Amino acid sequence: MSDVQVGTEIPPLKFPPISRYTLALYAGASGDHNPIHIDSDFAKNAGMPDVFAHGMLSMAYLGRMLTNWRSQASLRKFENRFAAITQLQDVITCSGRVAEIIEREGETLARCEIQAAKANGEQTLVGEALVAV
Amino acid sequence: MLDRSKIGHEFPCFSADVEKGRLKFFAKAIGETNPIYTDEEAAKEAGYRALPAPPTFTAVLDQESPEFLPVLGLLDIDIAKILHGSQAFEYLAPICAGDRIRVDTRISDIFDKKGGALEFVVMEHCYTNQDDVLTTRATSTLVVRNG
């Protein structure tokens, strides 16, 4: 489709500051009860400044950006590495752009470079997605 | 050093129900505003048979394992030392509310960097539905901070 080309920007999504409430909700909803995300005493004993966000919370944010842009049914692959820890009060913005249009198994796919980043620009998640277009 | 002989280890498979209420709770937790993830009518209008599980929800199914993070016990890893290194999903068929998903997980690699200061456990996951359709493949990497 002509509306998706190399260089097309995925509409970015900016999230509210990460709070302890955000992390408590995500721990409950995701089943990831690792105390390092919800128990400050535990996190400090582990050598961390405080509790910090689940990597998968930010990946879910990236997923929201992708499915806001194109329907989930067109998502073929979605991957990222976790490049930096997301701390309390960080404001995360997800963004991405189409890097390449490829043909695979009879489908036209947009290979998108995607990232989550803090307000100071530090990347927290870096990855890519393949989306049928 | 983590026990490299566990490369290839297959964890006992288990099945998890994809519950409608859990999907709504997950949508709330990630601030989802698209109604197809919370409103069954909107989901059906969009062509789904029920509320769809969002793209990262398959990783939630891992947590339904009878033992929480069984890799920790297998490799004698302290939960306070782990970080999530990377995550990848390949989507083959949708997962929706009402599905029952079998989760198969194996350790595909264990390696280290920085002279052993960081160790990495790579796991491959398959998510198969009640009709024996492979819905999703995933690869996750766990990072263990030593010292």
XYZ file of C-alpha atoms in Angstrom:
280
model
C 0.000 0.000 0.000
C 1.299 3.411 -0.914
C 0.667 4.964 2.497
C 3.470 2.873 4.033
C 6.898 3.524 2.559
C 10.498 3.493 3.633
C 10.783 6.402 6.035
C 7.140 6.380 7.125
C 6.974 7.313 10.800
C 4.826 5.244 13.124
C 2.726 7.681 15.191
C 4.627 7.906 18.502
C 3.055 7.254 21.896
C 4.098 9.037 25.080
C 3.262 7.513 28.445
C 2.664 9.001 31.887
C 5.577 8.894 34.365
C 6.222 5.378 35.696
C 4.885 5.182 39.255
C 4.832 2.501 41.929
C 1.130 2.164 41.123
C 1.963 1.462 37.457
C 4.317 -1.303 38.550
C 1.930 -2.795 41.098
C -0.818 -2.973 38.483
C 1.498 -4.522 35.918
C 2.835 -7.060 38.416
C -0.695 -8.190 39.155
C -1.919 -8.217 35.574
C 1.157 -9.885 34.092
C 1.757 -12.413 36.849
C 5.372 -11.259 37.052
C 5.622 -10.999 40.829
C 9.388 -10.580 40.976
C 9.693 -8.404 44.119
C 12.427 -6.298 42.530
C 9.652 -4.396 40.721
C 7.331 -3.828 43.679
C 9.269 -4.063 46.959
C 11.708 -1.192 47.558
C 13.482 -2.977 50.417
C 14.119 -5.990 48.210
C 15.352 -3.829 45.320
C 17.770 -1.904 47.556
C 19.122 -5.112 49.060
C 19.767 -6.274 45.502
C 21.937 -3.191 44.901
C 19.384 -1.190 42.929
C 18.466 2.410 43.804
C 14.788 1.466 44.043
C 12.174 -0.671 42.335
C 12.272 -0.390 38.551
C 9.911 -1.135 35.697
C 9.353 -4.548 34.176
C 10.975 -4.657 30.744
C 7.821 -6.290 29.446
C 5.758 -3.277 30.516
C 7.692 -1.111 28.083
C 7.467 -3.826 25.434
C 3.690 -3.797 25.925
C 3.833 -0.012 25.388
C 5.698 -0.598 22.114
C 3.044 -3.146 21.198
C 0.361 -0.533 21.814
C 2.130 1.817 19.431
C 2.258 -0.901 16.765
C -1.376 -1.989 17.096
C -2.553 1.645 17.140
C -0.834 2.031 13.789
C -1.760 -1.225 12.040
C -4.156 -3.931 13.187
C -2.651 -6.643 15.355
C -3.607 -9.227 12.712
C -0.933 -7.740 10.448
C 1.868 -8.116 13.012
C 4.231 -10.950 12.036
C 7.277 -10.438 14.246
C 8.043 -8.181 17.170
C 11.334 -8.182 19.016
C 13.536 -5.971 21.107
C 16.463 -5.947 23.441
C 16.274 -4.178 26.763
C 19.038 -1.575 26.558
C 18.577 0.327 29.816
C 16.560 0.036 33.015
C 13.407 2.154 33.235
C 13.295 3.846 36.645
C 10.452 5.345 38.650
C 9.232 8.676 37.218
C 10.743 8.015 33.814
C 8.548 9.252 30.967
C 8.693 6.733 28.139
C 8.004 7.585 24.524
C 7.675 4.859 21.899
C 8.511 5.613 18.305
C 9.478 3.900 15.108
C 9.833 4.162 11.366
C 9.699 1.915 8.344
C 13.265 0.951 7.466
C 12.609 -1.397 4.583
C 9.815 -2.912 2.521
C 10.389 -6.612 1.873
C 8.556 -9.464 0.172
C 8.309 -12.730 2.052
C 6.155 -15.757 1.307
C 3.910 -13.757 -0.999
C 3.392 -10.937 1.493
C 4.610 -7.354 1.483
C 6.061 -6.543 4.883
C 7.295 -3.335 6.439
C 10.398 -3.867 8.546
C 10.097 -1.224 11.217
C 12.840 -0.022 13.534
C 11.261 0.706 16.885
C 12.398 2.079 20.208
C 11.319 3.203 23.626
C 13.250 6.099 25.114
C 13.372 8.289 28.212
C 12.750 12.044 28.118
C 16.525 12.637 27.907
C 16.671 10.484 24.783
C 18.269 7.428 26.401
C 16.986 4.331 24.628
C 15.466 1.712 26.909
C 14.188 -0.736 24.289
C 15.558 -1.127 20.768
C 14.101 -3.537 18.297
C 12.135 -4.181 15.178
C 8.777 -5.365 13.957
C 7.589 -6.963 10.733
C 4.151 -5.741 9.742
C 2.132 -6.837 6.705
C 1.090 -3.828 4.635
C 28.999 -20.450 36.315
C 25.594 -21.713 35.302
C 25.384 -25.396 34.470
C 25.906 -25.545 30.682
C 24.703 -29.166 30.642
C 21.176 -27.735 30.983
C 21.319 -26.417 27.395
C 18.526 -28.322 25.679
C 16.583 -28.825 28.898
C 12.829 -28.951 28.327
C 10.616 -27.698 31.136
C 7.432 -29.645 31.867
C 4.736 -28.241 29.596
C 1.585 -26.785 31.118
C -1.649 -25.272 29.877
C -3.079 -21.866 30.702
C -6.572 -20.491 30.164
C -6.802 -17.092 28.491
C -9.414 -15.444 30.669
C -11.468 -12.454 29.557
C -11.107 -10.711 32.911
C -7.346 -11.188 32.846
C -7.146 -9.626 29.393
C -9.113 -6.600 30.610
C -6.863 -6.289 33.670
C -3.789 -6.504 31.440
C -5.234 -3.848 29.113
C -5.771 -1.569 32.117
C -2.229 -2.159 33.377
C -0.682 -1.092 30.062
C -3.072 1.842 29.625
C -4.652 0.331 26.529
C -7.351 2.579 25.052
C -8.230 0.673 21.860
C -11.692 -0.793 22.617
C -11.023 -4.057 20.743
C -8.958 -5.144 23.775
C -11.683 -4.500 26.356
C -15.049 -4.489 24.567
C -16.227 -7.780 23.075
C -18.531 -6.076 20.585
C -15.680 -3.916 19.295
C -13.465 -7.006 19.062
C -16.066 -8.884 17.038
C -16.635 -5.919 14.742
C -12.880 -5.925 14.141
C -13.078 -9.571 13.083
C -11.972 -11.337 16.263
C -13.975 -14.238 17.678
C -13.470 -12.859 21.220
C -11.216 -10.323 22.967
C -7.758 -10.707 21.410
C -4.675 -11.090 23.578
C -2.335 -8.157 22.875
C 1.071 -8.838 21.290
C 3.081 -9.324 24.489
C 0.431 -11.287 26.382
C 1.947 -14.654 25.496
C 4.769 -13.820 27.909
C 2.101 -13.531 30.613
C 1.172 -17.143 29.957
C 4.713 -18.155 30.970
C 3.868 -16.953 34.477
C 1.034 -19.486 34.715
C 3.648 -22.192 35.167
C 3.049 -24.251 38.340
C 6.427 -23.052 39.621
C 7.193 -19.312 39.268
C 10.171 -18.866 36.909
C 11.261 -22.524 37.013
C 14.547 -21.640 35.309
C 15.693 -20.075 38.596
C 15.454 -23.331 40.523
C 16.890 -25.419 37.694
C 20.020 -23.286 37.376
C 20.197 -22.116 41.011
C 19.796 -18.432 40.089
C 18.963 -15.746 42.684
C 15.882 -13.809 41.545
C 17.525 -10.592 42.777
C 20.257 -11.016 40.142
C 18.176 -11.312 36.984
C 17.341 -8.850 34.248
C 15.429 -9.341 31.008
C 17.907 -9.125 28.126
C 15.726 -9.485 25.070
C 12.387 -10.788 23.868
C 11.129 -11.821 20.447
C 7.737 -12.974 19.220
C 6.712 -14.559 15.949
C 2.949 -14.542 15.368
C 1.314 -17.399 13.466
C -2.313 -17.306 14.665
C -4.268 -15.124 17.107
C -4.844 -15.914 20.780
C -8.256 -14.864 22.102
C -10.240 -14.993 25.328
C -11.478 -18.522 25.943
C -8.434 -20.183 24.418
C -6.445 -22.763 26.326
C -2.780 -22.487 25.466
C -0.120 -25.137 26.015
C 3.242 -23.599 26.791
C 6.397 -25.537 25.850
C 9.715 -24.065 26.928
C 13.290 -25.206 26.442
C 16.699 -23.752 27.147
C 18.422 -23.217 23.813
C 21.652 -21.605 25.003
C 23.639 -20.492 28.025
C 26.654 -18.225 27.568
C 28.582 -15.511 29.357
C 30.211 -12.154 28.652
C 32.674 -9.932 30.473
C 34.617 -12.874 31.884
C 31.523 -14.374 33.474
C 30.275 -11.150 35.118
C 27.144 -11.503 33.007
C 25.582 -14.821 32.056
C 22.779 -15.278 29.564
C 20.092 -17.951 29.428
C 18.206 -18.164 26.139
C 14.797 -19.849 26.206
C 12.511 -20.783 23.348
C 8.780 -20.933 23.933
C 5.945 -22.378 21.837
C 2.298 -21.517 22.465
C -0.179 -24.034 21.028
C -3.954 -23.643 21.293
C -6.768 -26.089 22.059
C -7.066 -26.937 18.343
C -3.383 -27.875 18.237
C -2.533 -24.749 16.247
C 0.859 -23.220 16.982
C -0.086 -19.587 17.632
C 3.174 -17.959 18.653
C 6.856 -18.694 18.964
C 8.958 -16.657 21.342
C 12.581 -16.345 22.376
C 13.548 -14.728 25.650
C 16.944 -14.001 27.115
C 17.522 -13.785 30.839
C 20.600 -11.938 32.079
C 22.208 -12.978 35.364
C 24.372 -10.373 37.103
C 27.153 -12.183 38.929
C 29.111 -10.563 41.747
